[in-house]
Amino acid sequence: MAVAGFVPRSAPFAPDEIDVLNGVLARTTPVQRAWLTGFLAGMDAGQASGAQPLAPPRVRTPLTILYASESGNAEGLAQKARKAALKQGFDAKVLDMADAGLGTLETARNILVFASTWGEGDPPSRAADFYAALMSDKAPRLAGVRFAVLALGDTAYADFCATGRAIDARLEALGAERAASRADLDLDFAKKAADWTERTLERLTPPEAQASATVVHVDFKGPGAAELEPVYTAENPVEAEIATLVNLNGTGSTRETWHVELSPAAADFAYQTGDAIGVLPENDPGVVNALLEAVGLGGDGELIRQFVRGYDVTTLSRPLVEAYATLTGRKDLAKLREPKAFAAWAADRQLIDLFEGFPEKLTAGQLTGLLRPLPGRLYSVASSPRAHTGEAHILVGAVRWSSHGRARGGVASTYFADRREVGNTVRIYVRPNRHFRLPADDAKPVIMIGAGTGVAPYRGFVAERAEAGAKGRSWLFFGERNYTNDFLYQTEWQDHLKSGALTRIDVAFSRDQPEKIYVQHRLWERRAEVHDWLADGAHVYVCGDEKGMARDVDRMLVRILASEVKGDLDAGRARLKELAKAGRYQRDVY
Ligand SMILES: Cc1cc2nc3c(=O)[nH]c(=O)nc-3n(C[C@H](O)[C@H](O)[C@H](O)COP(=O)(O)OP(=O)(O)OC[C@H]3O[C@@H](n4cnc5c(N)ncnc54)[C@H](O)[C@@H]3O)c2cc1C
Ligand SMILES: Cc1cc2nc3c(=O)[nH]c(=O)nc-3n(C[C@H](O)[C@H](O)[C@H](O)COP(=O)(O)O)c2cc1C
């Protein structure tokens, strides 16, 4: 079928040629069409004089795409933006803020920023130095620079998209010109980010380049780009059968940690150790029905089915409360619009508490208008593609608590713990993490530090190195509450110790003695050997809870490194940064 506005049927071409032309034209950008116009005109001129077809002059607008990313989302978007920009005729390069200095900004003409927010409104850890420098007095004036910022975040957090917002404001304050307004995107960012990128690139294209830009031969694969483009994504998941589902904790444990073995129904499902597996969970139908009842829509089976998969029915966010207040006109919600009051009220509540505490009847349309799509959850892959061919394993800690007279549970973790069994399927995808990789040289030693589910990727690492016959030594620091009940994968570690695949293990069971002992304390006790391993080129990994463990381990590593230089903590910090820059200190924290 001819595409409106392109080659009409009356054109002097055969019908199949018209289809081919329309097929090509339908996929072109305005810049590509402008180029074609010039190219065809030049071709005629060339024929008349017997010369080669003329190409219009090369005008390639420079574009610097900067990203700040912890777990790869902003990085993936930056790589996609580069591809789109090259197609539009930009001379585009992608830079991780971790590798960028302020000089990058001074020399840039056009800047696209993709930045996520972590911790409590903080920049991703690798971007922290660049971010601090940008916010400092050292930052250069940026007159003549055009920019646009895409901020990634999660509306469940109080400081939604704080990093992107701050960068956007700072670039303007430094005199740069905002080429497009900032986008603040929640976890359902994929489609919105692609649209924003396309619109923004068009705005960044100067009119003269639109008319004469040439599409040059370009290598679309930037550094690491291939790694960031898995076949199976949150938008294109694959069904995987649950082959094994066991709670690894003993019966007396206060923990519940599920080892899940998944068999994806696709031969091209590929991941690397260090990646995360994304899971598209389903809500508890009981929770869904309670929510529907609270707004006067209970008992509708079709609605329940739709909400079980489609919507986030638990997360309470300030934007949602604001939208509910506006929709219902309830004055008593005004107090919750204030950030501190909202945070205090929402701390141990969920959406159902809003609808039950401030009840109103809603239509299904009004309710879906308030809710965000149910986001996927990430789990560090606990297997090795070499050792566990055709499978992906994950380790899922069940999230359960009680508050305000109600038993509550995390959506995805209880999906595995309570609502799935062996033989059922789940929808999964891959989230590559090229910043959590074993050393390329397998003779290098590795020090792996993790507590609780943070041990997951090391099961993959050790299995991978065992399978590859790696020469390098490996040392695991593992922490949990109790030796008898919580020593996750204990027999596997013992087997690996016997075979030599694991050189050493140090454990910290916090509740087995009167004083609390954590992994960071074990690290301190073993600091002399840690120094030796580092001197031998060891790579250090930290995985697990960010607030509860990774920060303490980070501080302890600084102390350990400082202990070599008379306890100078600044020197310790500088050394840890050097290790991170060299890819020898990598974190997978959440
Ligand atoms: C890169 C990455 C890797 C990860 N790897 C792993 C992994 O290997 N294993 C693993 O188990 N998890 C991992 N996670 C965490 C995982 O993605 C989920 O966040 C976790 O399983 C909880 O999801 P859920 O759907 O069960 O809970 P949700 O439905 O998301 O609920 C969690 C929310 O419930 C609330 N909440 C929880 N406990 C309480 C409480 N006691 N009181 C009040 N409110 C509370 C909090 O608001 C919390 O944010 C990882 C996360 C990331 C980003
Ligand atoms: C531990 C943790 C803390 C987070 N803190 C915030 C936050 O304070 N504000 C926010 O908007 N988003 C926050 N997020 C959400 C991330 O910004 C979001 O998942 C983003 O897509 C991650 O992008 P990245 O993979 O490029 O780092 C947090 C996520 C995690 C896992």
XYZ file of C-alpha atoms and ligand atoms in Angstrom:
674
model
C 0.000 0.000 0.000
C 1.317 3.475 -0.862
C 2.178 5.599 2.166
C 0.327 8.914 2.189
C 2.616 11.725 1.146
C 5.142 9.450 -0.565
C 5.372 8.068 -4.104
C 1.855 8.056 -5.673
C 0.597 5.223 -7.904
C 0.679 7.626 -10.866
C 4.491 7.972 -10.610
C 6.546 6.708 -13.584
C 7.531 3.451 -11.813
C 6.232 -0.101 -11.907
C 3.843 -0.961 -9.005
C 6.500 -3.159 -7.305
C 9.069 -0.351 -7.595
C 6.589 2.060 -6.018
C 6.164 -0.384 -3.106
C 9.926 -0.631 -2.649
C 10.360 3.155 -2.741
C 7.539 3.669 -0.268
C 8.938 0.953 1.971
C 12.260 2.798 2.144
C 10.771 6.291 2.446
C 8.405 5.286 5.225
C 11.383 4.602 7.481
C 13.353 7.770 6.711
C 13.794 10.748 9.008
C 13.286 14.351 7.783
C 17.066 14.745 7.607
C 17.436 11.626 5.472
C 14.689 12.820 3.100
C 16.366 16.220 2.804
C 19.613 14.475 1.972
C 17.956 12.267 -0.642
C 16.527 15.351 -2.341
C 19.983 16.858 -2.643
C 21.499 13.559 -3.644
C 19.028 12.936 -6.500
C 19.449 16.497 -7.776
C 23.202 16.030 -7.661
C 22.914 12.723 -9.547
C 21.223 14.424 -12.501
C 23.812 17.170 -12.564
C 26.518 14.510 -12.525
C 24.995 12.642 -15.467
C 24.787 15.813 -17.543
C 28.512 16.458 -17.083
C 29.504 12.799 -17.126
C 30.847 13.058 -13.554
C 30.076 10.918 -10.478
C 26.836 11.672 -8.586
C 27.368 14.731 -6.424
C 27.011 14.357 -2.685
C 25.885 17.407 -0.742
C 28.482 18.922 1.591
C 29.062 17.007 4.811
C 27.600 18.830 7.783
C 27.666 16.752 10.910
C 26.451 18.393 14.073
C 28.577 17.357 17.047
C 26.643 15.766 19.888
C 27.939 14.608 23.265
C 25.707 12.078 25.001
C 26.559 11.863 28.685
C 25.086 9.302 31.004
C 24.995 8.621 34.732
C 23.824 5.101 35.406
C 24.075 2.540 38.174
C 22.303 -0.508 36.843
C 22.379 0.196 33.118
C 19.032 1.800 32.235
C 20.373 5.294 31.515
C 23.390 3.741 29.826
C 21.171 1.689 27.525
C 19.132 4.783 26.641
C 22.312 6.736 25.909
C 23.488 4.023 23.518
C 20.111 3.988 21.791
C 20.228 7.789 21.517
C 23.642 7.531 19.885
C 22.270 5.162 17.288
C 19.324 7.460 16.579
C 21.621 10.500 16.438
C 24.005 8.861 13.964
C 21.014 8.060 11.788
C 20.015 11.724 11.916
C 23.466 12.749 10.732
C 24.952 13.841 14.073
C 28.575 13.278 14.918
C 27.575 11.622 18.174
C 29.691 10.179 20.937
C 28.612 8.567 24.214
C 30.445 9.157 27.471
C 29.963 7.668 30.912
C 30.157 10.449 33.528
C 32.508 8.086 35.327
C 35.070 8.692 32.565
C 34.251 12.334 31.858
C 35.756 15.542 33.209
C 34.406 19.070 33.171
C 36.492 19.739 30.068
C 34.007 17.534 28.210
C 31.340 20.169 28.776
C 33.477 23.096 27.659
C 34.322 21.565 24.319
C 30.796 20.276 23.614
C 28.307 22.179 21.447
C 25.271 19.975 22.025
C 24.795 17.805 25.081
C 22.219 15.141 25.813
C 22.206 13.869 29.381
C 20.664 10.603 30.578
C 20.831 10.415 34.354
C 19.282 8.106 36.901
C 18.870 8.717 40.630
C 19.986 6.328 43.381
C 20.220 6.053 47.142
C 18.023 8.806 48.493
C 18.097 11.309 45.685
C 21.805 10.714 44.975
C 23.672 10.368 41.680
C 24.757 6.851 40.647
C 28.001 6.049 42.474
C 30.245 6.020 39.397
C 28.977 9.471 38.429
C 29.426 10.999 41.888
C 32.729 12.797 41.157
C 31.570 14.336 37.902
C 28.310 15.372 39.533
C 30.097 17.004 42.478
C 32.435 18.870 40.113
C 29.498 20.058 38.000
C 27.767 21.417 41.089
C 30.961 23.078 42.373
C 32.476 26.512 41.708
C 34.938 24.839 39.357
C 32.241 24.224 36.741
C 32.880 26.254 33.573
C 30.490 28.780 31.978
C 28.615 27.060 29.171
C 27.427 29.914 26.964
C 26.743 28.662 23.445
C 26.151 25.081 24.563
C 22.727 23.530 23.923
C 21.490 20.727 26.130
C 18.590 18.519 27.112
C 18.230 16.158 30.064
C 16.326 12.923 30.444
C 15.979 11.934 34.104
C 15.270 8.369 35.168
C 13.778 7.479 38.508
C 11.022 5.769 40.394
C 8.005 7.672 41.734
C 8.085 5.370 44.762
C 11.099 7.380 45.999
C 10.710 10.730 47.716
C 13.332 12.486 45.575
C 11.960 11.475 42.214
C 14.528 12.016 39.444
C 16.552 14.304 41.730
C 19.842 13.826 39.867
C 18.462 14.626 36.414
C 16.557 17.605 37.775
C 19.647 19.022 39.455
C 21.815 18.548 36.337
C 19.169 20.214 34.188
C 18.989 23.242 36.512
C 22.781 23.433 36.824
C 23.447 23.413 33.081
C 21.003 26.277 32.675
C 22.567 28.191 35.571
C 25.965 27.808 33.881
C 24.621 29.618 30.848
C 23.803 26.704 28.544
C 20.634 26.876 26.462
C 17.941 24.269 27.077
C 17.066 22.813 23.663
C 14.152 20.724 24.945
C 12.398 20.415 28.254
C 13.481 17.737 30.658
C 11.677 14.415 30.806
C 11.292 12.839 34.258
C 10.542 9.185 33.624
C 9.310 6.470 35.948
C 10.117 2.763 35.551
C 7.960 2.501 32.403
C 10.450 4.659 30.531
C 11.265 2.696 27.351
C 8.737 4.056 24.862
C 8.622 7.552 26.392
C 12.421 7.783 26.285
C 12.526 6.777 22.611
C 9.917 9.436 21.745
C 11.698 12.112 23.790
C 15.032 11.268 22.153
C 13.582 11.532 18.681
C 11.872 14.863 19.404
C 14.942 16.278 21.114
C 17.315 15.288 18.319
C 15.101 17.107 15.851
C 15.333 20.220 18.008
C 19.085 19.940 18.226
C 19.461 19.676 14.460
C 20.270 23.142 13.091
C 18.144 24.129 10.043
C 21.133 24.207 7.689
C 22.029 20.649 8.694
C 18.417 19.566 8.120
C 18.733 20.770 4.568
C 22.171 19.426 3.796
C 23.153 16.805 6.346
C 24.712 13.774 4.813
C 24.154 10.283 6.096
C 27.617 8.866 6.407
C 28.639 5.283 6.900
C 28.726 4.793 10.636
C 29.462 2.071 13.085
C 26.284 1.877 15.153
C 27.917 -0.278 17.767
C 29.480 2.009 20.311
C 31.631 0.641 23.117
C 29.548 -1.798 25.090
C 26.507 -1.184 22.897
C 26.158 -4.825 21.903
C 26.141 -5.839 25.557
C 23.273 -3.485 26.240
C 20.949 -4.760 23.575
C 19.573 -8.066 24.724
C 16.899 -9.800 22.659
C 14.557 -10.174 25.631
C 13.578 -6.976 27.373
C 10.789 -5.792 29.682
C 8.858 -4.911 26.521
C 9.681 -8.237 24.890
C 9.932 -10.834 27.681
C 10.250 -14.581 27.281
C 8.264 -17.251 29.123
C 10.453 -19.371 31.371
C 9.433 -22.524 33.165
C 10.253 -22.833 36.840
C 12.370 -25.981 37.104
C 13.304 -25.634 40.785
C 11.853 -23.505 43.567
C 13.265 -24.062 47.069
C 13.532 -22.033 50.228
C 17.198 -22.300 51.204
C 16.713 -21.239 54.819
C 16.262 -23.745 57.620
C 12.902 -24.066 59.327
C 13.985 -22.040 62.357
C 15.157 -19.108 60.258
C 13.869 -15.546 60.374
C 14.676 -15.367 56.646
C 13.017 -16.839 53.572
C 15.291 -16.942 50.531
C 14.107 -18.767 47.432
C 16.483 -20.384 44.963
C 14.690 -20.349 41.604
C 15.867 -22.202 38.496
C 14.308 -20.939 35.281
C 14.312 -22.581 31.853
C 13.560 -19.897 29.253
C 11.607 -21.137 26.248
C 14.018 -19.623 23.755
C 17.319 -20.890 22.428
C 18.565 -17.316 21.923
C 18.063 -16.341 25.568
C 21.567 -15.213 26.545
C 23.105 -13.601 29.601
C 26.486 -13.256 31.242
C 27.448 -13.727 34.861
C 27.021 -10.384 36.600
C 23.814 -9.540 34.699
C 20.404 -9.297 36.287
C 17.326 -11.239 35.286
C 14.209 -9.095 35.086
C 10.937 -10.648 36.207
C 7.514 -9.355 35.225
C 5.571 -10.401 38.317
C 1.860 -10.750 38.958
C 0.023 -9.174 41.861
C -1.703 -11.224 44.507
C -5.335 -11.475 43.264
C -6.506 -11.079 46.876
C -4.672 -7.764 47.160
C -6.084 -6.658 43.811
C -9.626 -7.481 44.849
C -9.256 -5.668 48.184
C -8.092 -2.589 46.302
C -10.973 -2.816 43.825
C -13.425 -3.234 46.705
C -12.080 -0.142 48.401
C -13.073 1.952 45.379
C -16.364 0.154 44.781
C -15.239 -2.131 41.955
C -14.813 -5.415 43.869
C -15.704 -8.863 42.585
C -15.251 -8.172 38.859
C -13.213 -11.181 37.638
C -12.201 -9.533 34.384
C -10.928 -6.412 36.175
C -9.026 -8.555 38.673
C -7.285 -10.406 35.836
C -6.392 -7.121 34.143
C -4.985 -5.618 37.352
C -3.067 -8.752 38.391
C -0.660 -8.327 35.473
C -1.123 -4.785 34.330
C -0.938 -2.317 37.206
C 1.109 -1.416 40.243
C -1.553 -1.817 42.937
C 0.689 -1.411 45.984
C 3.182 1.444 45.594
C 2.161 4.596 47.344
C 3.779 7.669 45.834
C 3.296 11.382 46.396
C 2.406 12.062 42.731
C -0.307 9.406 43.034
C -1.733 10.959 46.209
C -1.721 14.361 44.510
C -3.570 12.934 41.509
C -6.086 11.248 43.830
C -6.617 14.488 45.755
C -7.201 16.381 42.519
C -9.518 13.706 41.125
C -11.651 13.410 44.248
C -11.397 16.999 45.463
C -10.837 15.720 49.023
C -9.558 18.512 51.222
C -8.360 16.141 53.948
C -5.601 14.926 51.601
C -3.992 18.354 51.511
C -1.787 17.523 54.502
C -0.243 14.589 52.609
C 0.930 16.852 49.806
C 3.733 18.140 52.026
C 6.792 15.890 51.385
C 7.747 15.243 55.031
C 4.196 14.570 56.168
C 3.706 12.252 53.203
C 6.952 10.343 53.894
C 6.005 9.805 57.547
C 2.501 8.621 56.683
C 3.502 6.432 53.723
C 6.504 4.725 55.378
C 4.720 1.480 56.216
C 1.574 1.886 54.167
C 0.475 0.883 50.684
C -2.080 2.055 48.145
C -4.912 0.195 49.860
C -4.417 2.400 52.944
C -5.025 5.502 50.846
C -8.223 4.143 49.322
C -9.525 2.765 52.611
C -8.445 5.762 54.676
C -9.829 8.328 52.238
C -12.583 6.315 50.530
C -14.182 7.359 47.258
C -15.980 5.430 44.538
C -13.990 5.342 41.300
C -14.720 4.091 37.805
C -12.315 1.533 36.323
C -11.060 4.251 33.962
C -10.374 6.654 36.829
C -8.510 3.946 38.719
C -6.311 2.928 35.780
C -5.614 6.617 35.191
C -4.138 6.836 38.691
C -2.003 3.687 38.615
C 1.304 3.125 36.879
C 2.096 -0.051 34.917
C 3.417 -2.873 37.119
C 7.214 -2.596 36.813
C 9.529 -5.574 36.460
C 11.889 -6.554 39.301
C 15.579 -7.314 38.886
C 17.442 -10.275 40.387
C 21.200 -10.786 40.090
C 21.738 -13.910 38.065
C 22.986 -16.734 40.319
C 24.077 -19.107 37.566
C 26.718 -19.341 34.863
C 25.682 -19.866 31.240
C 28.639 -22.242 30.861
C 27.898 -24.327 33.932
C 24.081 -24.183 33.786
C 23.397 -24.375 30.061
C 19.906 -23.254 29.037
C 19.035 -22.075 32.544
C 19.054 -18.892 34.573
C 19.007 -19.082 38.363
C 18.002 -16.352 40.763
C 17.896 -15.949 44.528
C 14.814 -14.172 45.819
C 14.445 -12.898 49.376
C 10.782 -12.901 50.425
C 9.609 -9.462 51.540
C 6.917 -9.672 54.230
C 5.857 -7.394 57.028
C 2.834 -6.400 59.078
C 1.638 -2.900 59.699
C -1.608 -1.150 60.590
C -3.291 -4.471 61.233
C -2.529 -5.936 57.822
C -0.107 -8.663 56.674
C 1.757 -7.411 53.621
C 4.163 -8.764 51.057
C 6.398 -7.653 48.203
C 4.814 -8.309 44.811
C 7.532 -10.242 42.993
C 9.086 -12.049 45.940
C 5.749 -13.420 47.171
C 4.837 -14.217 43.557
C 7.637 -16.794 43.696
C 7.192 -17.730 47.345
C 3.386 -18.057 47.437
C 1.834 -18.067 43.989
C 4.189 -20.027 41.715
C 5.259 -23.633 41.755
C 7.550 -25.911 39.770
C 6.191 -26.310 36.228
C 4.571 -22.839 36.150
C 5.994 -20.180 33.881
C 7.061 -16.612 34.539
C 7.911 -13.811 32.124
C 11.543 -12.780 32.277
C 14.137 -10.674 30.473
C 17.808 -9.799 30.749
C 19.296 -6.614 32.154
C 22.956 -6.586 31.206
C 25.365 -5.102 33.709
C 28.729 -4.573 32.085
C 29.968 -2.945 35.292
C 29.847 -6.195 37.240
C 32.057 -8.573 35.332
C 34.729 -11.096 36.162
C 38.228 -9.947 35.130
C 38.973 -10.619 31.474
C 42.218 -12.229 32.618
C 41.092 -15.273 34.588
C 44.448 -15.509 36.369
C 43.525 -12.392 38.373
C 42.318 -13.007 41.928
C 38.781 -11.991 42.917
C 37.434 -10.910 46.309
C 33.644 -11.264 46.476
C 31.747 -9.591 49.304
C 28.021 -10.093 49.854
C 25.340 -10.523 52.478
C 22.039 -12.377 52.126
C 20.852 -12.434 48.515
C 24.001 -10.464 47.683
C 25.768 -13.809 47.410
C 23.765 -14.665 44.267
C 26.117 -13.429 41.525
C 29.105 -15.106 43.185
C 27.488 -18.492 42.710
C 27.544 -17.660 38.990
C 31.080 -16.244 39.143
C 32.594 -19.258 40.894
C 30.753 -21.765 38.674
C 31.882 -19.839 35.588
C 35.511 -19.751 36.666
C 35.388 -23.441 37.651
C 34.007 -24.347 34.222
C 36.635 -22.249 32.466
C 39.419 -23.771 34.577
C 40.429 -20.269 35.687
C 43.807 -20.035 37.389
C 43.034 -17.018 39.582
C 42.354 -17.334 43.304
C 38.903 -16.473 44.659
C 37.798 -15.346 48.111
C 34.213 -15.097 49.309
C 33.048 -12.985 52.257
C 29.499 -14.015 53.089
C 27.220 -12.633 55.763
C 23.808 -13.607 57.096
C 22.090 -13.937 60.438
C 22.610 -17.500 61.554
C 25.020 -20.301 60.605
C 22.623 -23.216 61.045
C 19.706 -21.796 59.086
C 21.024 -19.111 56.768
C 24.270 -20.356 55.179
C 23.038 -19.987 51.599
C 24.540 -22.531 49.154
C 26.739 -23.904 51.954
C 27.389 -27.331 50.400
C 28.168 -25.804 47.001
C 30.810 -23.513 48.548
C 32.275 -26.504 50.377
C 32.489 -28.466 47.119
C 34.137 -25.508 45.401
C 36.629 -25.216 48.269
C 37.481 -28.898 47.850
C 37.916 -28.638 44.093
C 39.935 -25.430 44.436
C 37.474 -23.322 42.417
C 36.999 -21.303 45.604
C 40.225 -20.551 47.428
C 38.862 -19.118 50.622
C 35.643 -18.285 52.425
C 35.066 -16.047 55.446
C 31.626 -15.890 56.997
C 29.946 -13.446 59.342
C 26.786 -14.630 61.070
C 25.505 -11.570 62.836
C 23.212 -13.244 65.346
C 25.336 -16.196 66.413
C 27.079 -14.284 69.225
C 26.146 -11.440 71.551
C 27.915 -8.782 69.468
C 26.903 -8.195 65.852
C 29.541 -9.351 63.370
C 29.151 -8.362 59.734
C 31.181 -8.935 56.570
C 32.994 -5.616 56.975
C 34.344 -6.783 60.346
C 35.735 -9.937 58.732
C 37.359 -7.795 56.059
C 39.073 -5.715 58.741
C 40.290 -8.814 60.570
C 41.800 -10.110 57.309
C 43.148 -6.749 56.113
C 46.751 -7.934 55.812
C 45.716 -10.659 53.349
C 43.304 -8.299 51.603
C 46.277 -5.997 50.990
C 48.285 -8.910 49.608
C 45.492 -9.916 47.253
C 45.102 -6.330 46.058
C 48.839 -6.129 45.485
C 48.414 -9.208 43.295
C 45.823 -7.352 41.188
C 42.635 -8.647 42.835
C 39.260 -7.383 41.632
C 36.835 -6.572 44.463
C 33.064 -7.072 44.172
C 30.291 -5.974 46.510
C 26.714 -7.149 46.081
C 23.520 -6.786 48.083
C 21.754 -4.250 50.188
C 22.978 -0.713 49.542
C 22.053 0.965 52.798
C 22.511 -1.941 55.162
C 25.748 -3.430 53.859
C 27.400 -1.883 50.798
C 27.924 1.517 52.449
C 29.561 -0.068 55.493
C 31.765 -2.247 53.305
C 32.742 0.790 51.249
C 33.742 2.665 54.404
C 35.684 -0.359 55.637
C 37.552 -0.737 52.350
C 38.576 2.915 52.637
C 39.848 2.230 56.165
C 41.722 -0.859 55.048
C 43.372 0.980 52.172
C 44.120 3.898 54.512
C 45.796 1.577 56.992
C 48.652 1.223 54.496
C 49.231 4.962 54.574
C 49.176 5.712 58.312
C 45.393 5.746 58.471
C 45.031 8.641 56.021
C 41.357 8.253 55.055
C 41.590 10.679 52.135
C 44.388 8.582 50.666
C 42.287 5.446 51.271
C 39.344 7.022 49.480
C 41.542 8.069 46.562
C 42.936 4.525 46.279
C 39.449 2.996 46.258
C 38.431 5.426 43.520
C 41.478 4.409 41.506
C 40.455 0.771 41.879
C 36.913 1.608 40.731
C 38.222 3.545 37.729
C 40.392 0.575 36.782
C 37.307 -1.690 36.973
C 38.781 -3.439 40.025
C 36.084 -2.343 42.471
C 32.618 -3.171 41.146
C 29.270 -3.039 42.893
C 25.855 -4.543 42.236
C 23.791 -2.977 44.989
C 20.100 -2.355 45.558
C 20.219 -4.496 40.202
C 19.330 -5.182 41.225
C 19.585 -6.498 41.599
C 18.787 -7.130 42.558
N 19.062 -8.418 42.910
C 18.290 -9.035 43.833
C 18.544 -10.384 44.217
O 19.482 -11.030 43.721
N 17.721 -10.956 45.136
C 16.676 -10.264 45.715
O 15.953 -10.842 46.533
N 16.418 -8.997 45.362
C 17.182 -8.368 44.433
N 16.892 -7.081 44.070
C 15.689 -6.445 44.667
C 14.460 -6.878 43.859
O 14.523 -6.304 42.569
C 13.150 -6.440 44.498
O 13.215 -5.060 44.786
C 12.817 -7.209 45.764
O 12.706 -8.584 45.491
C 11.479 -6.733 46.335
O 10.529 -6.854 45.323
P 9.016 -7.211 45.643
O 8.249 -7.035 44.386
O 8.910 -8.492 46.363
O 8.627 -6.069 46.674
P 7.809 -4.741 46.315
O 6.423 -5.044 45.957
O 8.614 -3.948 45.358
O 7.808 -4.068 47.741
C 8.999 -3.584 48.287
C 8.595 -2.333 49.027
O 7.806 -2.706 50.158
C 8.051 -1.835 51.217
N 8.536 -2.594 52.368
C 9.294 -3.696 52.362
N 9.535 -4.122 53.608
C 8.895 -3.258 54.419
C 8.754 -3.148 55.831
N 9.340 -4.019 56.651
N 8.023 -2.124 56.329
C 7.441 -1.241 55.524
N 7.531 -1.289 54.174
C 8.254 -2.278 53.638
C 9.108 -0.853 50.766
O 8.452 0.293 50.314
C 9.758 -1.571 49.609
O 10.312 -0.695 48.681
C 17.693 -6.434 43.139
C 17.433 -5.121 42.747
C 18.236 -4.488 41.817
C 17.915 -3.069 41.423
C 18.427 1.257 45.761
C 17.720 2.170 44.800
C 17.549 3.509 45.118
C 16.871 4.375 44.247
N 16.670 5.693 44.609
C 15.930 6.506 43.813
C 15.633 7.860 44.199
O 16.006 8.346 45.270
N 14.883 8.615 43.353
C 14.425 8.133 42.159
O 13.740 8.855 41.440
N 14.702 6.856 41.761
C 15.430 6.036 42.554
N 15.701 4.740 42.156
C 15.178 4.238 40.874
C 16.221 4.293 39.746
O 16.575 5.619 39.442
C 15.622 3.632 38.518
O 15.494 2.247 38.786
C 16.439 3.859 37.258
O 15.729 3.335 36.142
C 17.803 3.201 37.334
O 18.557 3.588 36.218
P 20.056 3.045 35.977
O 19.919 1.581 35.678
O 20.554 3.813 34.803
O 20.864 3.329 37.182
C 16.372 3.881 43.017
C 16.562 2.518 42.693
C 17.215 1.667 43.569
C 17.339 0.222 43.189
